Every structure is written in C-alpha cells, then in structure tokens.
XYZ file of C-alpha atoms in Angstrom:
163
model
C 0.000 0.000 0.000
C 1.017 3.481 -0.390
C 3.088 5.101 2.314
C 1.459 8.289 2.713
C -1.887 6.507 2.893
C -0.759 4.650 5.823
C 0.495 7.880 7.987
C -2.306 9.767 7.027
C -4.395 6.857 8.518
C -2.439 6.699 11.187
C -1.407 3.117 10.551
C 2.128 4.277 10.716
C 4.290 7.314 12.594
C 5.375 10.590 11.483
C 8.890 9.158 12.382
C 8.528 6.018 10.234
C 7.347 7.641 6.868
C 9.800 10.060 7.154
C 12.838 7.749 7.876
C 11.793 5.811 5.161
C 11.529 8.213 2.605
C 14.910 10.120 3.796
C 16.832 6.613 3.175
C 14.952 6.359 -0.238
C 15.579 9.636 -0.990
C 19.199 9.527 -0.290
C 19.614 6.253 -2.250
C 18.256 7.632 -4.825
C 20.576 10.721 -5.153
C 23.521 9.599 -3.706
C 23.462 12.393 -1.186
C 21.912 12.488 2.583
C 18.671 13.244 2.586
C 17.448 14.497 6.182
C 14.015 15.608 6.805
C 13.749 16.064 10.545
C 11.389 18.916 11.365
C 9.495 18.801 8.291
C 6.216 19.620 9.811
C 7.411 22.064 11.166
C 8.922 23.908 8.365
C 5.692 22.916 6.611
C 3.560 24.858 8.566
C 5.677 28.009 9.245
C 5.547 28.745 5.290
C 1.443 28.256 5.484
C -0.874 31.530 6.353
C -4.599 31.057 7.675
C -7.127 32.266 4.599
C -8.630 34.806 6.805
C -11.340 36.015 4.852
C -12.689 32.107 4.366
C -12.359 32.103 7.895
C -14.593 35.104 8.701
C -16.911 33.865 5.998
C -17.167 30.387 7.644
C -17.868 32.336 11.152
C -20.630 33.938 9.137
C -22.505 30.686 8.233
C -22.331 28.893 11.580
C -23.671 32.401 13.156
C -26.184 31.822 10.308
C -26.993 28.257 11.756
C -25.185 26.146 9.667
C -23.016 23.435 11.092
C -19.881 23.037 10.244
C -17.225 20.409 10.376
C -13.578 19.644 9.023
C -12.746 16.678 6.936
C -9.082 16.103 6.858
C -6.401 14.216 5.415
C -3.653 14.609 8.326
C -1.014 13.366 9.941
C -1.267 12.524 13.832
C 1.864 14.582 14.874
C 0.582 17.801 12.864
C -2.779 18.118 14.486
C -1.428 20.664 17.062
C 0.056 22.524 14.350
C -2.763 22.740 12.127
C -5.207 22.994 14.930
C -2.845 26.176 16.101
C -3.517 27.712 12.535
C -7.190 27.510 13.131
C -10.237 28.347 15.237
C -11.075 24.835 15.349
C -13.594 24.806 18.453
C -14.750 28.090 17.503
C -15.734 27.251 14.133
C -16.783 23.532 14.082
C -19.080 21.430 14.956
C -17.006 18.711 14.166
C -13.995 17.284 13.331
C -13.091 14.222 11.188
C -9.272 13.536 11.347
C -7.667 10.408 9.008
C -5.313 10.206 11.444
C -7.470 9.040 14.210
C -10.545 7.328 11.868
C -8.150 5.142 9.800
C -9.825 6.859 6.836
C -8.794 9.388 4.006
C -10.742 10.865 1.234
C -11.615 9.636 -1.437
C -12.897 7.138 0.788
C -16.215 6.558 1.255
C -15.928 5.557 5.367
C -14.622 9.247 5.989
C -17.527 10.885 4.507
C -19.589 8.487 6.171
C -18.158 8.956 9.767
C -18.353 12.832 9.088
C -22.216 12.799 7.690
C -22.781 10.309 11.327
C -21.287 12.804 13.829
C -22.832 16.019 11.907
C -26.407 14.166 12.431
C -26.797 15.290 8.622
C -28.089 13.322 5.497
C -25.561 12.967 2.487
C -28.097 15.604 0.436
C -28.277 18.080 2.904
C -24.736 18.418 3.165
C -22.236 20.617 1.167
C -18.173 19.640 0.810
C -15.868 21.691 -0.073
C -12.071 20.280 -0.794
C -9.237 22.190 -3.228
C -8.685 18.511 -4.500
C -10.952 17.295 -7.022
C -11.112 13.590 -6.700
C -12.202 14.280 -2.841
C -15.017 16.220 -4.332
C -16.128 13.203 -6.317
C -15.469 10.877 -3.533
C -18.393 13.145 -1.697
C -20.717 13.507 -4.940
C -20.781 9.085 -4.954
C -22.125 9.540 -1.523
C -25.008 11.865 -2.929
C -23.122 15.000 -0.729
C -23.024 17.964 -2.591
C -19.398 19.290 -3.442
C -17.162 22.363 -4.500
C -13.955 22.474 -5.713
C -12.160 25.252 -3.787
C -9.729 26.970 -6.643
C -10.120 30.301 -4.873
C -11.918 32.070 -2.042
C -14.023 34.207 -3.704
C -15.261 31.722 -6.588
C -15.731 28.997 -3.430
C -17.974 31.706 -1.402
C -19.776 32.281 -4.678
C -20.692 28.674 -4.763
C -21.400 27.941 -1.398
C -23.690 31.194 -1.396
C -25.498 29.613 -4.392
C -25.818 26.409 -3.238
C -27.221 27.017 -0.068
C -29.656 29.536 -1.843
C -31.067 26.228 -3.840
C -31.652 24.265 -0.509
C-alpha cells in the first residue's frame, strides 16, 4: 500500500514515513537526505485564509453546522489545529489520522455525515482537491472544488440559496 496513505491513517508514525523516505531519498541521489522537522517547516511557510475564515464564522452564526474533513497526519494536528479556530468554528472534526480513513474514501464521509447528524443531500463539501469532491458527490453530498476564495464563497452562497 502506499506510504502516505498509511500515515495519514495513522497506521504508521510521522517518524517512520519520514525515515523511510529520507533513506529512499538519499539512495536515490547519492546524497543524505534528512528531513527532521518537516512539519514544522511545513507549517511556518502556510498563512490562515482569513477572509474564508470570517466567511465560515458567518454561516455557523447563520446556523449552519460546520465540520472539518481532513487528510492529516497525527503529529501535525497541534500545528494545524494552532492555525485555526477549530472549536470556535466547528461542529465537528473528522481527522484520518485518528478514523483510519482518508478521502476519497467513502468511510470518511460516512463517519463525518454520522457525527454532523446530517443526510448525504443536505450536506455541502468543499475540498481544493478534485477527486475528494467526487469521492463526496458518490455519496449523494453535494461538493465544490475550492480553486479560490471568492469563486468557493460564490458557490457555497449559491448552493445554499437552492436548498
């Protein structure tokens, strides 16, 4: 199975992958390869998108609820969780790292729909990656493909004004 699957299931550590992948790195170029502190690096050179932030305040002061489906690694939750008003803003959150599940996979979707309370087509997903957009439509979820902020508030705006 694929590597990154398996940390990003949680299946194996942070430690592991990126062992591996230094000594296959290094043996592949002949030169050391050392990628201690990655996640950390990682996340320094990432900014919060404030105004989808403000904008996703908005709609759970509106009365929607919200929750994050994620594709993470179990050591980076308190970095990403730093970057974010998590509890603030959620309703709930859906980690791969502690399901055993990553999107496109239909058991993600499935534990996030059960701990919202919410019915695949009352339910709107938004994801920058495509084929985790079309892992949600096989479900019957709605989806949008984030490509920017203001074309995904668009759509969300228009969706929800169809429900």
């Amino acid at each position: 199975s694929n590597p990154l699957f398996e940390l990003e299931t949680g299946r194996i550590t942070e430690a592991a992958f990126m062992g591996a992948l230094s000594r296959q790195l290094s043996a592949a170029t002949g030169q050391e390869v050392e990628l201690d502190g990655f996640g950390e690096r990682y996340f320094h050179r990432l900014d919060p998108n404030e105004p989808m932030i403000e904008y996703m305040r908005a709609l759970r002061g509106r009365g929607y609820k919200l929750a994050i489906c994620t594709n993470n690694i179990r050591e980076w939750e308190a970095h990403w969780r730093a970057m974010l008003p998590v509890d603030e803003i959620f309703d709930v959150v859906v980690d791969s790292a502690f399901v055993g599940s990553r999107k496109p996979e239909p058991r993600i979707y499935e534990i996030t729909l059960e701990r919202l309370g919410a019915a695949p087509d009352t339910t709107l997903f938004i994801d920058d990656v495509e084929v985790n957009c079309e892992g949600a439509r096989q479900l019957g979820i709605g989806a949008i493909r984030f490509r920017s902020t203001e074309q995904a508030i668009g759509e969300i705006e228009a969706a929800l004004g169809e429900a």
